[in-house]
XYZ file of C-alpha atoms in Angstrom:
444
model
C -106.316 -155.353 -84.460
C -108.843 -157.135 -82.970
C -112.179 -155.785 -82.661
C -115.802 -156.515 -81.182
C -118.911 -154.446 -82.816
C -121.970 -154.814 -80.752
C -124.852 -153.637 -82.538
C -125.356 -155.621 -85.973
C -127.970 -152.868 -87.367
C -126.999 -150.771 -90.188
C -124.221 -148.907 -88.122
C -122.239 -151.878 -86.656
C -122.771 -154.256 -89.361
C -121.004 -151.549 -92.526
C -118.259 -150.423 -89.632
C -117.406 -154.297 -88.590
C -117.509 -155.371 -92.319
C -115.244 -152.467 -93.494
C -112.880 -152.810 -90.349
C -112.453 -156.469 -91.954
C -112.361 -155.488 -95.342
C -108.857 -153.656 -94.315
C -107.410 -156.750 -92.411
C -108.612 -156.543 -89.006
C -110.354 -159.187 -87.393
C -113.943 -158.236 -86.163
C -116.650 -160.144 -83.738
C -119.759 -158.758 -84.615
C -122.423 -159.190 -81.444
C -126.230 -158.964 -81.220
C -128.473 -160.430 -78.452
C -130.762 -161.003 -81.111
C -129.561 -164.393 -81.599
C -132.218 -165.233 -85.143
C -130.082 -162.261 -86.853
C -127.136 -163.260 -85.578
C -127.938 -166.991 -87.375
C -129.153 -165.265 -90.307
C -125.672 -163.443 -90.629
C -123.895 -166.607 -89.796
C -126.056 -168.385 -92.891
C -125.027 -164.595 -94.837
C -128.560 -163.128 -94.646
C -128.710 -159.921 -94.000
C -131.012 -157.622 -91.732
C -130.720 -154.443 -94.176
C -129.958 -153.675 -97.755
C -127.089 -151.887 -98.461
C -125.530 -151.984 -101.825
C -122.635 -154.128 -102.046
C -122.221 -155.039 -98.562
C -123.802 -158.583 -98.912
C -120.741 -159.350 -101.236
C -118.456 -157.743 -98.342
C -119.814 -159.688 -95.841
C -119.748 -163.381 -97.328
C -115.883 -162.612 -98.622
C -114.772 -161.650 -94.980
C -116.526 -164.023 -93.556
C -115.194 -167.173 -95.566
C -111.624 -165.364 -94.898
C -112.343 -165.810 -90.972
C -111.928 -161.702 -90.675
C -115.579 -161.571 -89.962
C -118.144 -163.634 -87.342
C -121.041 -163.137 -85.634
C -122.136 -164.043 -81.884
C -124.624 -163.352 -79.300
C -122.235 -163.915 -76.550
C -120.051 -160.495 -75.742
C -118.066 -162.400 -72.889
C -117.279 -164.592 -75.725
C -115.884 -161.624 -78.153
C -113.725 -159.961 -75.332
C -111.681 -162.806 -74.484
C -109.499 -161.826 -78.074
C -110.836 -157.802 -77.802
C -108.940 -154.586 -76.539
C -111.402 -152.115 -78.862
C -115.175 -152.651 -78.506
C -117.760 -150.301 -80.670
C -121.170 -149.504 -78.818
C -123.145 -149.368 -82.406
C -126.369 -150.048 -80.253
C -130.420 -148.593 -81.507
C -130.889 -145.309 -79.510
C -134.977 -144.196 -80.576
C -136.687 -141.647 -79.527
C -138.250 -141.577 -76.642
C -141.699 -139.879 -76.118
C -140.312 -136.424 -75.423
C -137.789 -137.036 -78.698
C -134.806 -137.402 -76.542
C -132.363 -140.424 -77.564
C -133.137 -143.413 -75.238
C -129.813 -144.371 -74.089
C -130.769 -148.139 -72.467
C -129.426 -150.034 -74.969
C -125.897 -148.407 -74.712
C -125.710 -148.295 -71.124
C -126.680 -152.213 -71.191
C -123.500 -152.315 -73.088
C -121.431 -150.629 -71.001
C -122.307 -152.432 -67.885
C -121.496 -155.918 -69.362
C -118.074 -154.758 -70.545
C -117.449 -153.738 -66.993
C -119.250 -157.014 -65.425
C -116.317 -158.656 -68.005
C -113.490 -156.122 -68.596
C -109.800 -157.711 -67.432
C -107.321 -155.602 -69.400
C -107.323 -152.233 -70.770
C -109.600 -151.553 -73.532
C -111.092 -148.684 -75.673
C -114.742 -148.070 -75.882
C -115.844 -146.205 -78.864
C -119.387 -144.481 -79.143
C -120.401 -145.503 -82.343
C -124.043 -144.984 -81.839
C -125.444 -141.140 -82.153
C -125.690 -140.264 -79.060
C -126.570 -136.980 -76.580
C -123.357 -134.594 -75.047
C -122.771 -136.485 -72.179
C -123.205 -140.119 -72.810
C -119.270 -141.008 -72.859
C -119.749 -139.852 -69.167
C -122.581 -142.347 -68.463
C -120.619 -144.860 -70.523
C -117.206 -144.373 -68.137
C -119.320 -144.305 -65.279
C -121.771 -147.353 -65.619
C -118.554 -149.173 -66.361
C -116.735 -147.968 -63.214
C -119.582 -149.358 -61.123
C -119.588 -152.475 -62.599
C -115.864 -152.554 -61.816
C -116.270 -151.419 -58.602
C -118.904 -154.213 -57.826
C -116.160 -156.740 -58.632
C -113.329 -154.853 -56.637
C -110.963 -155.093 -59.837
C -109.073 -152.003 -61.039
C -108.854 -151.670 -64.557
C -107.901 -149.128 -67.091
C -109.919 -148.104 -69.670
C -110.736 -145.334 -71.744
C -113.874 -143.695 -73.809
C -113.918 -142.196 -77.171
C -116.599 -140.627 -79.396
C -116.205 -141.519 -82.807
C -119.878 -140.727 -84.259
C -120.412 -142.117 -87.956
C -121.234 -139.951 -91.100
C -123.022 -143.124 -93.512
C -125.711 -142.292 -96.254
C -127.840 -144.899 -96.162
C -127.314 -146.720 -100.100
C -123.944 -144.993 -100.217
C -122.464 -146.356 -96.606
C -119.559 -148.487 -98.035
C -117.967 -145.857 -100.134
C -118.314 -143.523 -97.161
C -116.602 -145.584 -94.419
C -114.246 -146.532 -97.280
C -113.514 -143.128 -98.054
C -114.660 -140.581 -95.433
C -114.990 -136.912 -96.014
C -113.449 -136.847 -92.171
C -113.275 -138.922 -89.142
C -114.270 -137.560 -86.192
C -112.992 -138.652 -82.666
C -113.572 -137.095 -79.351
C -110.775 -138.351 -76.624
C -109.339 -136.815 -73.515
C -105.732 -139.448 -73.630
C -103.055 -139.529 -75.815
C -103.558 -143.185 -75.867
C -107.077 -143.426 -77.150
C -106.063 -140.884 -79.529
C -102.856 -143.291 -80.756
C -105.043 -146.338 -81.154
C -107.944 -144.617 -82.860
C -105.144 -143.042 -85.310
C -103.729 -146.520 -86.237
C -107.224 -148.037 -86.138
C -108.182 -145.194 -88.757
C -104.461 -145.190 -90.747
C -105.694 -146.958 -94.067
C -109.234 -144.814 -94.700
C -106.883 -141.778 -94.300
C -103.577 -142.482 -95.999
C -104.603 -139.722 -99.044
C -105.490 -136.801 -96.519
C -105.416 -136.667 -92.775
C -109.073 -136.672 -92.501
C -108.981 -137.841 -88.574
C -110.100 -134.485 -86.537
C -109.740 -134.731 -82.983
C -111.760 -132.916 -80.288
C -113.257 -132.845 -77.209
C -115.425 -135.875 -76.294
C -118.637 -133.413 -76.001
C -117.175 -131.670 -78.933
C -117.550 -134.659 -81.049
C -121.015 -136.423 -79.516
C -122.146 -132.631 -80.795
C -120.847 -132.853 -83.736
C -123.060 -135.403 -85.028
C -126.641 -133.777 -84.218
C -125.572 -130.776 -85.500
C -124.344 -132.422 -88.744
C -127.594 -133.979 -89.607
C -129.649 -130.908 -88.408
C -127.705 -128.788 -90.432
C -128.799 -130.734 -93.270
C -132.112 -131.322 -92.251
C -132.371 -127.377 -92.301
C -131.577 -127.093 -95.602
C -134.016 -129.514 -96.910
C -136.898 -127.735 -95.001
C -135.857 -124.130 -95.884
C -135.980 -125.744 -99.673
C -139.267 -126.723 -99.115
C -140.648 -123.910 -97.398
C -139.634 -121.657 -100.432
C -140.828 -124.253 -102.775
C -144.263 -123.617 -101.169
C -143.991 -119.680 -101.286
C -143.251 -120.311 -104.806
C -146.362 -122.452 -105.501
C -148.444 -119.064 -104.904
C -146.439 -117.255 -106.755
C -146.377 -118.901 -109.932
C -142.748 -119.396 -109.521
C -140.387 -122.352 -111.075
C -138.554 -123.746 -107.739
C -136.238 -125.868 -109.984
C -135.419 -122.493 -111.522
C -134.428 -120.925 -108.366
C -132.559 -124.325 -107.339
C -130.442 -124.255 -110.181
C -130.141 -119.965 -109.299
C -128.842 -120.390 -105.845
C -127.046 -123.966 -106.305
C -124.556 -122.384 -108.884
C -123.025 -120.303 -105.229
C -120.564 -121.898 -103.955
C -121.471 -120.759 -100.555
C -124.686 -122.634 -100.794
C -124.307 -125.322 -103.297
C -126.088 -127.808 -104.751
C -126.433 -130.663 -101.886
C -129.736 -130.941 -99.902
C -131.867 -128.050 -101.805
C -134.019 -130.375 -103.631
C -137.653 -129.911 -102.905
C -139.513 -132.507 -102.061
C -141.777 -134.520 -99.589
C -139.988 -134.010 -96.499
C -136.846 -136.246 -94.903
C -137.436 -139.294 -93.384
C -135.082 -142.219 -92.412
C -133.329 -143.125 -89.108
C -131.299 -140.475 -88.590
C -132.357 -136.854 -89.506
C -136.308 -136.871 -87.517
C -134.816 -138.410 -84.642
C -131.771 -136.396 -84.228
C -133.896 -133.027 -84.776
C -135.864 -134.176 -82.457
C -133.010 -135.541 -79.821
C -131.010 -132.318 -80.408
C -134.492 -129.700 -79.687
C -134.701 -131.757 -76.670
C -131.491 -131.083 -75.925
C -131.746 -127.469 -75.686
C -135.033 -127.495 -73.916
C -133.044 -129.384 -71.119
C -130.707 -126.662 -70.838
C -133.543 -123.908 -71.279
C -132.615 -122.549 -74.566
C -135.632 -122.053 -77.215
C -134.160 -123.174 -80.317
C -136.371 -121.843 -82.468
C -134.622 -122.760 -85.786
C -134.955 -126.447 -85.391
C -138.572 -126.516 -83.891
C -139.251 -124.645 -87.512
C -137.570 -127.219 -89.233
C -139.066 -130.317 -87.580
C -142.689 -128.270 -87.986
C -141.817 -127.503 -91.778
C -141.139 -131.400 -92.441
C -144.393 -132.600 -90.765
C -145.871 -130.164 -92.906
C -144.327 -131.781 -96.073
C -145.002 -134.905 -96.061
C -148.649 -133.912 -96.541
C -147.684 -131.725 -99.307
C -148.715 -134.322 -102.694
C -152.026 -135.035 -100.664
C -153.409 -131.300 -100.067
C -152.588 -131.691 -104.389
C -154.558 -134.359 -104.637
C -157.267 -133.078 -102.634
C -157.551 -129.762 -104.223
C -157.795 -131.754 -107.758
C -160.042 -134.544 -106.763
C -162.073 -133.128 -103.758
C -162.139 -134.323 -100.235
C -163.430 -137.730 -101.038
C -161.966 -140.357 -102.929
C -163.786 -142.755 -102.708
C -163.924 -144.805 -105.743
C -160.701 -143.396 -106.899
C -157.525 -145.317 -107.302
C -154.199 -144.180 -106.859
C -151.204 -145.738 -108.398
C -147.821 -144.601 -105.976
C -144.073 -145.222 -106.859
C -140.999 -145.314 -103.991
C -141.939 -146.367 -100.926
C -138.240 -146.371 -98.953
C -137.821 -142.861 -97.661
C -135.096 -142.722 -100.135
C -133.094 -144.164 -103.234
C -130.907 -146.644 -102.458
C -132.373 -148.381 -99.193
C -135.002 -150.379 -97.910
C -135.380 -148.218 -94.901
C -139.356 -146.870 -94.328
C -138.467 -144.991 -91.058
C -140.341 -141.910 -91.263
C -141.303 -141.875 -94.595
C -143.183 -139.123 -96.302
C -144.783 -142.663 -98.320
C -146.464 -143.662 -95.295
C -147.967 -140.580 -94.629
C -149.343 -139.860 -97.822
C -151.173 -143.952 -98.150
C -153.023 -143.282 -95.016
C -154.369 -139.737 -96.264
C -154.995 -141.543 -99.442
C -156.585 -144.568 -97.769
C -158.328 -142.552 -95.050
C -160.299 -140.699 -97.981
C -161.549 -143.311 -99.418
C -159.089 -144.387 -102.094
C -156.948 -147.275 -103.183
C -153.810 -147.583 -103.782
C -151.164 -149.712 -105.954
C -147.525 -149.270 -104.604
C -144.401 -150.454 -106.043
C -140.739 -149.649 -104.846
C -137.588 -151.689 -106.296
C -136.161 -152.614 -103.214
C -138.305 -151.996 -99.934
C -141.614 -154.321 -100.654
C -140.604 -157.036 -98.170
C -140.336 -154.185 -95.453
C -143.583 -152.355 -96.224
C -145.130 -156.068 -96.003
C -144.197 -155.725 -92.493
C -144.727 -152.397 -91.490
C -148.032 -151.579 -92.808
C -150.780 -152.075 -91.657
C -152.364 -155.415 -92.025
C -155.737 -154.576 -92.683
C -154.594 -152.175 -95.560
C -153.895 -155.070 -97.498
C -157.270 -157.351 -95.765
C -159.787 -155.479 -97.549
C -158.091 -154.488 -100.905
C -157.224 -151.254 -100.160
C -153.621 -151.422 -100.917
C -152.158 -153.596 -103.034
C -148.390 -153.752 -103.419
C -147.126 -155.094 -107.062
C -144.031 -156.548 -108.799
C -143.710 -154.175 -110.994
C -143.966 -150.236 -111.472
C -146.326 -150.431 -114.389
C -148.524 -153.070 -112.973
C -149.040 -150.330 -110.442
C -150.322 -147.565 -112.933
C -153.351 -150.322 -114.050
C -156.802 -148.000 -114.329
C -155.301 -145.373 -111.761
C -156.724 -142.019 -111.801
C -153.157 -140.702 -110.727
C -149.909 -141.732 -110.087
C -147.952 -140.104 -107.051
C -143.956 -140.450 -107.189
C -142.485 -140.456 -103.578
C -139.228 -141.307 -103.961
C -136.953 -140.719 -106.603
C -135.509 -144.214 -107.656
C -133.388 -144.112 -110.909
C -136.149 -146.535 -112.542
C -138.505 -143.994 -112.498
C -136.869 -141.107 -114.678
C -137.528 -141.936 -117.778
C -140.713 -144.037 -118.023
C -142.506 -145.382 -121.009
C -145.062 -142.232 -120.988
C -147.041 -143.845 -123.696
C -147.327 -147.307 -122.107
C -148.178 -144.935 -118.831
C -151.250 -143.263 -120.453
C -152.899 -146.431 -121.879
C -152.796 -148.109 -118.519
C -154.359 -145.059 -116.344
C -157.514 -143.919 -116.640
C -159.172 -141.306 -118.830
C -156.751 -137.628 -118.069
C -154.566 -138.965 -115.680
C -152.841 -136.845 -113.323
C -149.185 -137.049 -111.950
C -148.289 -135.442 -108.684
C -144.235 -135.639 -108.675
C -143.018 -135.316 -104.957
C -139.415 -135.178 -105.854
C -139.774 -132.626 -109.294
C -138.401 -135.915 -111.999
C -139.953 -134.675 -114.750
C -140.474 -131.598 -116.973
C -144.618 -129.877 -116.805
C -144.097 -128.972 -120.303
C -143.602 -132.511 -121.417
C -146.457 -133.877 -119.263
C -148.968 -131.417 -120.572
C -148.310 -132.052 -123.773
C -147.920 -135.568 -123.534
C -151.958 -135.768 -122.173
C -151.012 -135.767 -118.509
C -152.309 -133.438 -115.522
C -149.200 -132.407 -113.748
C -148.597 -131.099 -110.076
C -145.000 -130.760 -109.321
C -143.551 -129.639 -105.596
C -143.211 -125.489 -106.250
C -143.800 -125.503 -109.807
């Protein structure tokens, strides 16, 4: 088939590269033409593992190209994926202007029939505002043509997104016509050739589907922290208590590691879309307020350590900090519990030397400038350069790197009894005590 992406952010570009990677033959379009040259010179806007590779192979092969002109893409289109940003507004409600823009140029341009797919995460209700801002443009131009609407919301971990489009646990797709349904099958046919993994539903059914995917696991990271907390007063191993409730099937092991707090693209700003939501429809839900108030809590969680070790002020003190991504496996700083924790640090007087394997060009740019101005952070090359005469070292996120460290090389580069305050639980308090460390772990 012939397809048109529009959207080349982390969505559109892994769905129009993996569309390719199966045969089809995909326009990807941004009106950001300086990332649309970048892609066309095979520079990419994110990091993803292996989808650089992807990208320059189907490109070469003429599966995969890259315009700013969506006129241009339809002319060889009959499926078009709205893979558009929708942030959060100030009240935490998705901001739908970017896919609506969408819509109403594929009606200023439509001539044939086509299928629209909601690729972006996006409120109950937006297919509606999707069929609708397309039916006016129509309407302007006095031209009947039919068209139809789908929701076909994406399920990507961000460092694992190729395997997952590749291989998805399901695919979700909300139609009302037998015909959207029949092209989204044989869109779909290879990624589900195993197992019938395709589940269709209701359009509303499936644009719900999606929030309550990601608060569902958003939940279970902030009930995981809240009893990680409880057990810090109660003198209580949490990794004990993972590894007690994990071994359940009914609970399992996934999302019930204590930590910092999520972060990212997806799981604050669907909370906070979905609480929204149900405030619009005058339903308290209670559960999710908890959950977004438990994370904001968390991400202050390795600082209220510090503080209680080192006293309010810091001033003089210097912090060495590992992981600044909000995660393995990505460059993405969205939301991260790292940010939070440098300007406590910072605020208080401190300094700080970060490190993180992949996501130094981005915290370049999204810091703030006068962090760096006036020597208060410093961000190095490597993660041992960042442990030179720190008091303490503060892991944020859990890179693979940072597991089993050279403890000795560690304790001749920090300071006199250096302290470790492990947001993600990597290592074992037994070891560090006896290997000269101070040790704060996240409920333990």
């Amino acid at each position: 088939m012939n397809l048109t992406v529009i959207g080349t952010g982390y969505v559109g570009l892994v769905t129009g590269t993996c569309f390719a990677e199966m045969g089809h033959h995909v326009t990807c379009v941004d009106v950001d033409q300086r990332k649309i040259d970048n892609l066309n010179k095979g520079i990419l806007p994110i990091y993803e593992p292996g989808l650089d590779a992807m990208v320059e192979h189907n490109a070469r092969d003429g599966r995969l190209a890259f315009t700013s002109s969506l006129p241009e893409a339809m002319r060889s289109s009959d499926v078009y994926f709205i893979a558009v940003g929708t942030p959060p507004g100030e009240d935490g409600s998705a901001d739908l202007q970017y896919v609506l823009a969408v819509a109403r140029e594929i009606g200023a341009h439509l001539d044939r029939y086509a299928l629209v797919v909601d690729k972006s995460t996006v409120p109950v209700g937006t297919a509606e505002q999707v069929r609708a801002a397309i039916d006016s443009e129509l309407e302007h131009r006095n031209v009947r043509v039919d068209f139809d609407v789908v929701s076909n919301p994406e399920f990507l971990k961000e460092g694992a997104a190729i395997n997952d489009f590749m291989k998805p646990d399901r695919i979700v797709v909300g139609a009302e016509s037998e015909r959207a349904i029949d092209l989204m099958r044989a869109l779909y046919a290879d990624f589900t050739r195993s197992h019938d993994r395709l589940l269709v539903m209701g359009v509303r059914d499936a644009e719900m589907t999606k929030y309550v995917a990601n608060a569902m696991l958003a939940t279970k990271i902030s009930f995981m922290n809240e009893v990680a907390n409880l057990c810090d007063r109660m003198g209580v191993d949490v990794e004990n208590v993972r590894t007690g409730i994990g071994s359940d099937s009914r609970i399992g092991y996934s999302f019930i590691y204590p930590g910092c707090g999520y972060g990212g693209s997806c799981f604050p700003k669907d909370v906070k879309a979905l609480i929204r939501m149900a405030g619009n429809h005058d339903f308290v839900p209670a559960v999710l307020e908890a959950v977004e108030a438990r994370n904001e809590q968390q991400k202050g969680y390795l600082f209220e350590k510090i503080r209680a070790h080192y006293g309010p002020d810091l001033s003089g003190r210097r912090f060495a900090l590992w992981g600044l991504a909000f995660k393995p496996g990505t460059d993405d700083m969205r939301e991260a519990a790292s940010k939070v924790l440098l300007r406590q640090l910072i605020d208080a007087g401190a300094s700080v030397r970060a490190y993180d394997p992949i996501a130094m060009d981005v915290a370049r740019d999204e810091l703030p400038a006068e962090w760096f101005g006036d020597g208060r952070l410093t961000l190095v090359d490597n993660q041992y350069d960042a442990l030179r005469d720190a008091d303490a070292l503060a892991l944020v996120t859990e890179w693979k790197p940072f597991r089993h460290p050279d403890f000795d090389a560690m304790r001749r580069l920090m300071r006199p009894d250096p302290a470790i305050f492990d947001g993600r639980n990597q290592y074992q308090p037994e070891n560090m005590q006896s290997d000269g460390f101070v040790y704060y772990g996240v409920g333990r």
